[in-house]
Phi, psi and omega in degrees: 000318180274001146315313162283339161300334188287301201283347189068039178235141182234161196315346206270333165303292176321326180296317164301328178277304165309009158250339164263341164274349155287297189299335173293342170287328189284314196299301204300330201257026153268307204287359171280326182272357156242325182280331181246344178264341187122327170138199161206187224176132195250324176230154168178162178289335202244101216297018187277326175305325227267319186277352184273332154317318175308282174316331157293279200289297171350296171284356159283317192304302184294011167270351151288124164221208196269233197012101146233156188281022167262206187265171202281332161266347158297318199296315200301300177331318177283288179309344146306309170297298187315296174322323191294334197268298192313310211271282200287329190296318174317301183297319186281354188254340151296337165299319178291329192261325163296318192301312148324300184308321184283307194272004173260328165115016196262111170335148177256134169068063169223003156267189181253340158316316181293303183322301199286321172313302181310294162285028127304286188295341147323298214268335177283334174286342191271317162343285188304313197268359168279298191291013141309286183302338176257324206256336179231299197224142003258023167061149242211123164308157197277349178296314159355281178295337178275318184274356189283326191306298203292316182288342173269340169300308186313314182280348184282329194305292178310325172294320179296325180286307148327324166291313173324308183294354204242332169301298205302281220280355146313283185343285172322282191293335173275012186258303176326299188311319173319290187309308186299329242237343187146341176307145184280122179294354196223008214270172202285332174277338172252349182297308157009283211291271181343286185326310194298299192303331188301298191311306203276357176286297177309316159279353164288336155347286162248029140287259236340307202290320174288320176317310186267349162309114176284162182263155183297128185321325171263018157267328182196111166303330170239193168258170240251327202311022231256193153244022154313135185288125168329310172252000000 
């Protein structure tokens, strides 16, 4: 973090770039799941529909992070919340994959994707609910809460970063399966599926980079970082 402080450089570029690069993520894994996979679906006869919801809520789940343009206990209530909303499209998006999987005849949990995904949203829940209990309701004393910050910044940093690694290798293992089944190796859907993972390796890159970034003197007159309670 103070490397990137060294440098003078603040959150606000990396933000911009991280936003555009979540709607490029948002764009590429709809027309894949709906224009080459088919669409999608929660219950259907045709159960592929059923596994393409997976991967769509998954990369919404990863698109919360911070720099919205208010004031700072507004900011803090949305990133509680925007986490909150991520934390269930996570949980409804491991659902989907079991559920395709139960009904399609496919073991469950037998890749290191499934592994990582799964304790990712683990970890990521256990995240969500200590900066609840300390930072909003019923709050944590404040000596508490000034040694607690950093370690909870640090760990949201790490959960995120495990959901990227837990996308790429859905991508990966689910294009390998394609490519075994017939897909064409060179063809306009996986040079796609690829392209989407190089973009979700990079945004996580740069949340990361706004995330450890101080914000611009016209963003925040102090940093955002502090540990005063919400309520």
């Amino acid at each position: 973090m103070g490397i990137v402080s060294r440098l003078s450089l603040s959150a606000r570029p990396f933000t911009y770039v991280a936003h555009v690069l979540a709607l490029a993520v948002a764009v590429m894994v709809l027309v894949w799941c709906i224009h080459f996979r088919g669409g999608l679906a929660f219950e259907s006869t045709d159960k592929s529909l059923i596994f393409n919801t997976h991967p769509v809520l998954m990369l919404i789940a990863i698109m919360s992070y911070k720099a919205l343009p208010f004031a700072k206990n507004v900011k803090k209530v949305i990133h509680l919340v925007l986490h909150g909303l991520a934390l269930l499209f996570g949980i409804f998006g491991i659902y989907a994959a079991f559920k395709f999987h139960n009904e399609s005849g496919f073991p469950n949990l037998y890749s290191f994707h499934s592994w990582v995904g799964l304790g990712t949203i683990c970890f990521y829940g256990l995240q969500w609910i200590f900066g609840f209990a300390c930072f909003f309701f019923p709050g944590a004393e404040p000596n508490f809460r000034r040694s607690s910050l950093p370690w909870h910044v640090l760990t949201g940093i790490m959960a995120y970063l495990l959901a990227i690694l837990a996308a790429m290798l859905g991508f990966l293992e689910k294009l390998t399966f394609l490519e075994d089944a017939g897909l064409e190796k060179y063809g306009t859907e996986a040079f796609l599926v690829n392209f989407m993972s190089m973009v979700v390796l990079f945004l996580g890159i740069f949340v990361c980079l706004s995330s450890i970034s101080p914000p611009s003197d016209a963003d925040e007159p102090h940093h955002e970082h502090d540990y005063t309670q919400i309520m």
